[in-house]
């Protein structure tokens, strides 16, 4: 979808490493959430008789016809061939971390509702927050793209000036919020605590470091490429859809735990 988001180059590296092992070359298409660009790439792939396609895009794959396809990260149903992480569990872990740290006003950022994983994360988050009987606000984000982060951050502080706890839709948005909070003189995590999603490399390099839900981006790519190779070579596929676990990384952008 967007190689300026550090999550996707990690995923692509996993794909490339496995494909090189298997003797294939990788052609990368950076769609930037543009359906027209997606169609052009798929058309070009089909015309060049590619062996198979891995896609992290929600959208049409009709141009592929008989070319083997494996979905990465954005897997909508168990009928598709695909590899993704457990977004429901990720949403739960993020909400649990916030709920245990004395939140007063919570904002949950919701990724694009057209993406199944965004809805799963939200479902997990709401389940935990409702169990804790906590009130929260939802802030819809139209994209996970890097270019959209500043506008979303500005909107967040405009709508919720008293927010003290944020569950971000991904690390790129979380880092933008962290930077803006520090620019405004808001103390993190004392006055505002933030948890991201993805665990991109930059998340632990800043101060305060960003708490986040770690997705195994490299492994998603590697396992997806493995699955595609099995399809190309007509090998028996035992698991059509592979779901990988996520982990929570507790770092300095969260307050100390108050509930046991």
GROMACS .gro file of N, CA and C in nm, residues 67-128:
model
  186
   67UNK      N    1  -0.355  -1.649  -1.230
   67UNK     CA    2  -0.225  -1.635  -1.163
   67UNK      C    3  -0.244  -1.658  -1.013
   68UNK      N    4  -0.161  -1.745  -0.950
   68UNK     CA    5  -0.174  -1.769  -0.805
   68UNK      C    6  -0.157  -1.640  -0.725
   69UNK      N    7  -0.243  -1.623  -0.623
   69UNK     CA    8  -0.244  -1.502  -0.540
   69UNK      C    9  -0.240  -1.541  -0.393
   70UNK      N   10  -0.158  -1.468  -0.316
   70UNK     CA   11  -0.157  -1.481  -0.170
   70UNK      C   12  -0.166  -1.342  -0.109
   71UNK      N   13  -0.259  -1.324  -0.015
   71UNK     CA   14  -0.277  -1.196   0.052
   71UNK      C   15  -0.182  -1.186   0.172
   72UNK      N   16  -0.131  -1.067   0.196
   72UNK     CA   17  -0.043  -1.040   0.309
   72UNK      C   18  -0.105  -0.933   0.398
   73UNK      N   19  -0.111  -0.959   0.526
   73UNK     CA   20  -0.158  -0.864   0.627
   73UNK      C   21  -0.309  -0.839   0.618
   74UNK      N   22  -0.359  -0.801   0.501
   74UNK     CA   23  -0.501  -0.770   0.485
   74UNK      C   24  -0.575  -0.890   0.428
   75UNK      N   25  -0.615  -0.978   0.518
   75UNK     CA   26  -0.685  -1.101   0.479
   75UNK      C   27  -0.829  -1.092   0.530
   76UNK      N   28  -0.924  -1.097   0.439
   76UNK     CA   29  -1.064  -1.075   0.476
   76UNK      C   30  -1.137  -1.200   0.521
   77UNK      N   31  -1.108  -1.314   0.459
   77UNK     CA   32  -1.182  -1.437   0.491
   77UNK      C   33  -1.087  -1.555   0.494
   78UNK      N   34  -1.132  -1.663   0.558
   78UNK     CA   35  -1.049  -1.784   0.563
   78UNK      C   36  -1.055  -1.863   0.432
   79UNK      N   37  -1.130  -1.810   0.334
   79UNK     CA   38  -1.135  -1.874   0.203
   79UNK      C   39  -1.020  -1.830   0.113
   80UNK      N   40  -0.954  -1.720   0.152
   80UNK     CA   41  -0.842  -1.670   0.074
   80UNK      C   42  -0.713  -1.738   0.118
   81UNK      N   43  -0.617  -1.742   0.027
   81UNK     CA   44  -0.481  -1.778   0.067
   81UNK      C   45  -0.418  -1.653   0.125
   82UNK      N   46  -0.367  -1.661   0.247
   82UNK     CA   47  -0.312  -1.540   0.306
   82UNK      C   48  -0.241  -1.563   0.438
   83UNK      N   49  -0.161  -1.463   0.477
   83UNK     CA   50  -0.090  -1.463   0.604
   83UNK      C   51  -0.114  -1.329   0.672
   84UNK      N   52  -0.156  -1.333   0.796
   84UNK     CA   53  -0.183  -1.209   0.870
   84UNK      C   54  -0.160  -1.233   1.018
   85UNK      N   55  -0.161  -1.125   1.095
   85UNK     CA   56  -0.146  -1.138   1.240
   85UNK      C   57  -0.282  -1.129   1.308
   86UNK      N   58  -0.283  -1.160   1.436
   86UNK     CA   59  -0.408  -1.166   1.512
   86UNK      C   60  -0.449  -1.026   1.558
   87UNK      N   61  -0.525  -0.957   1.472
   87UNK     CA   62  -0.563  -0.818   1.501
   87UNK      C   63  -0.657  -0.806   1.620
   88UNK      N   64  -0.744  -0.903   1.638
   88UNK     CA   65  -0.836  -0.899   1.753
   88UNK      C   66  -0.755  -0.902   1.883
   89UNK      N   67  -0.659  -0.992   1.890
   89UNK     CA   68  -0.573  -1.002   2.008
   89UNK      C   69  -0.492  -0.872   2.026
   90UNK      N   70  -0.445  -0.815   1.915
   90UNK     CA   71  -0.370  -0.690   1.923
   90UNK      C   72  -0.454  -0.577   1.980
   91UNK      N   73  -0.579  -0.568   1.936
   91UNK     CA   74  -0.669  -0.467   1.990
   91UNK      C   75  -0.693  -0.486   2.139
   92UNK      N   76  -0.706  -0.611   2.180
   92UNK     CA   77  -0.725  -0.640   2.323
   92UNK      C   78  -0.603  -0.600   2.406
   93UNK      N   79  -0.484  -0.635   2.358
   93UNK     CA   80  -0.361  -0.605   2.433
   93UNK      C   81  -0.341  -0.455   2.449
   94UNK      N   82  -0.369  -0.380   2.342
   94UNK     CA   83  -0.354  -0.233   2.349
   94UNK      C   84  -0.452  -0.173   2.449
   95UNK      N   85  -0.576  -0.218   2.445
   95UNK     CA   86  -0.678  -0.166   2.537
   95UNK      C   87  -0.648  -0.204   2.681
   96UNK      N   88  -0.602  -0.326   2.703
   96UNK     CA   89  -0.567  -0.373   2.838
   96UNK      C   90  -0.457  -0.286   2.898
   97UNK      N   91  -0.356  -0.256   2.816
   97UNK     CA   92  -0.244  -0.174   2.863
   97UNK      C   93  -0.291  -0.036   2.907
   98UNK      N   94  -0.380   0.024   2.830
   98UNK     CA   95  -0.433   0.157   2.865
   98UNK      C   96  -0.525   0.148   2.987
   99UNK      N   97  -0.613   0.049   2.990
   99UNK     CA   98  -0.711   0.035   3.098
   99UNK      C   99  -0.645   0.017   3.234
  100UNK      N  100  -0.528  -0.045   3.237
  100UNK     CA  101  -0.458  -0.071   3.363
  100UNK      C  102  -0.375   0.048   3.413
  101UNK      N  103  -0.380   0.159   3.339
  101UNK     CA  104  -0.292   0.272   3.371
  101UNK      C  105  -0.369   0.402   3.393
  102UNK      N  106  -0.480   0.392   3.464
  102UNK     CA  107  -0.556   0.508   3.511
  102UNK      C  108  -0.591   0.609   3.402
  103UNK      N  109  -0.660   0.564   3.296
  103UNK     CA  110  -0.701   0.659   3.192
  103UNK      C  111  -0.820   0.743   3.237
  104UNK      N  112  -0.821   0.870   3.195
  104UNK     CA  113  -0.934   0.958   3.228
  104UNK      C  114  -1.017   0.990   3.104
  105UNK      N  115  -0.952   1.020   2.994
  105UNK     CA  116  -1.022   1.043   2.867
  105UNK      C  117  -0.946   0.968   2.757
  106UNK      N  118  -1.012   0.866   2.701
  106UNK     CA  119  -0.948   0.777   2.603
  106UNK      C  120  -0.996   0.809   2.462
  107UNK      N  121  -0.902   0.814   2.369
  107UNK     CA  122  -0.937   0.821   2.227
  107UNK      C  123  -0.882   0.695   2.158
  108UNK      N  124  -0.970   0.626   2.088
  108UNK     CA  125  -0.932   0.509   2.009
  108UNK      C  126  -0.932   0.549   1.862
  109UNK      N  127  -0.817   0.542   1.799
  109UNK     CA  128  -0.810   0.572   1.655
  109UNK      C  129  -0.848   0.446   1.578
  110UNK      N  130  -0.941   0.462   1.485
  110UNK     CA  131  -0.991   0.348   1.407
  110UNK      C  132  -0.937   0.360   1.265
  111UNK      N  133  -0.865   0.259   1.220
  111UNK     CA  134  -0.815   0.258   1.083
  111UNK      C  135  -0.930   0.246   0.984
  112UNK      N  136  -0.900   0.256   0.854
  112UNK     CA  137  -1.005   0.249   0.752
  112UNK      C  138  -1.095   0.128   0.770
  113UNK      N  139  -1.226   0.151   0.773
  113UNK     CA  140  -1.320   0.041   0.798
  113UNK      C  141  -1.331  -0.054   0.679
  114UNK      N  142  -1.274  -0.016   0.565
  114UNK     CA  143  -1.271  -0.106   0.450
  114UNK      C  144  -1.169  -0.218   0.469
  115UNK      N  145  -1.081  -0.201   0.569
  115UNK     CA  146  -0.977  -0.301   0.597
  115UNK      C  147  -1.023  -0.389   0.713
  116UNK      N  148  -1.034  -0.519   0.687
  116UNK     CA  149  -1.087  -0.614   0.784
  116UNK      C  150  -1.009  -0.609   0.916
  117UNK      N  151  -0.875  -0.597   0.907
  117UNK     CA  152  -0.793  -0.594   1.028
  117UNK      C  153  -0.825  -0.477   1.119
  118UNK      N  154  -0.860  -0.363   1.059
  118UNK     CA  155  -0.898  -0.245   1.140
  118UNK      C  156  -1.021  -0.275   1.225
  119UNK      N  157  -1.118  -0.342   1.165
  119UNK     CA  158  -1.241  -0.376   1.237
  119UNK      C  159  -1.215  -0.478   1.346
  120UNK      N  160  -1.123  -0.573   1.319
  120UNK     CA  161  -1.088  -0.673   1.420
  120UNK      C  162  -1.018  -0.608   1.540
  121UNK      N  163  -0.927  -0.517   1.512
  121UNK     CA  164  -0.859  -0.445   1.621
  121UNK      C  165  -0.960  -0.368   1.705
  122UNK      N  166  -1.051  -0.300   1.637
  122UNK     CA  167  -1.153  -0.223   1.709
  122UNK      C  168  -1.240  -0.313   1.795
  123UNK      N  169  -1.277  -0.428   1.739
  123UNK     CA  170  -1.360  -0.523   1.813
  123UNK      C  171  -1.288  -0.569   1.941
  124UNK      N  172  -1.160  -0.600   1.930
  124UNK     CA  173  -1.082  -0.642   2.046
  124UNK      C  174  -1.068  -0.530   2.149
  125UNK      N  175  -1.042  -0.409   2.100
  125UNK     CA  176  -1.025  -0.293   2.188
  125UNK      C  177  -1.154  -0.263   2.264
  126UNK      N  178  -1.265  -0.259   2.191
  126UNK     CA  179  -1.393  -0.226   2.255
  126UNK      C  180  -1.434  -0.332   2.357
  127UNK      N  181  -1.406  -0.457   2.328
  127UNK     CA  182  -1.441  -0.565   2.422
  127UNK      C  183  -1.374  -0.541   2.558
  128UNK      N  184  -1.245  -0.508   2.556
  128UNK     CA  185  -1.171  -0.486   2.681
  128UNK      C  186  -1.217  -0.358   2.751
   0.00000   0.00000   0.00000
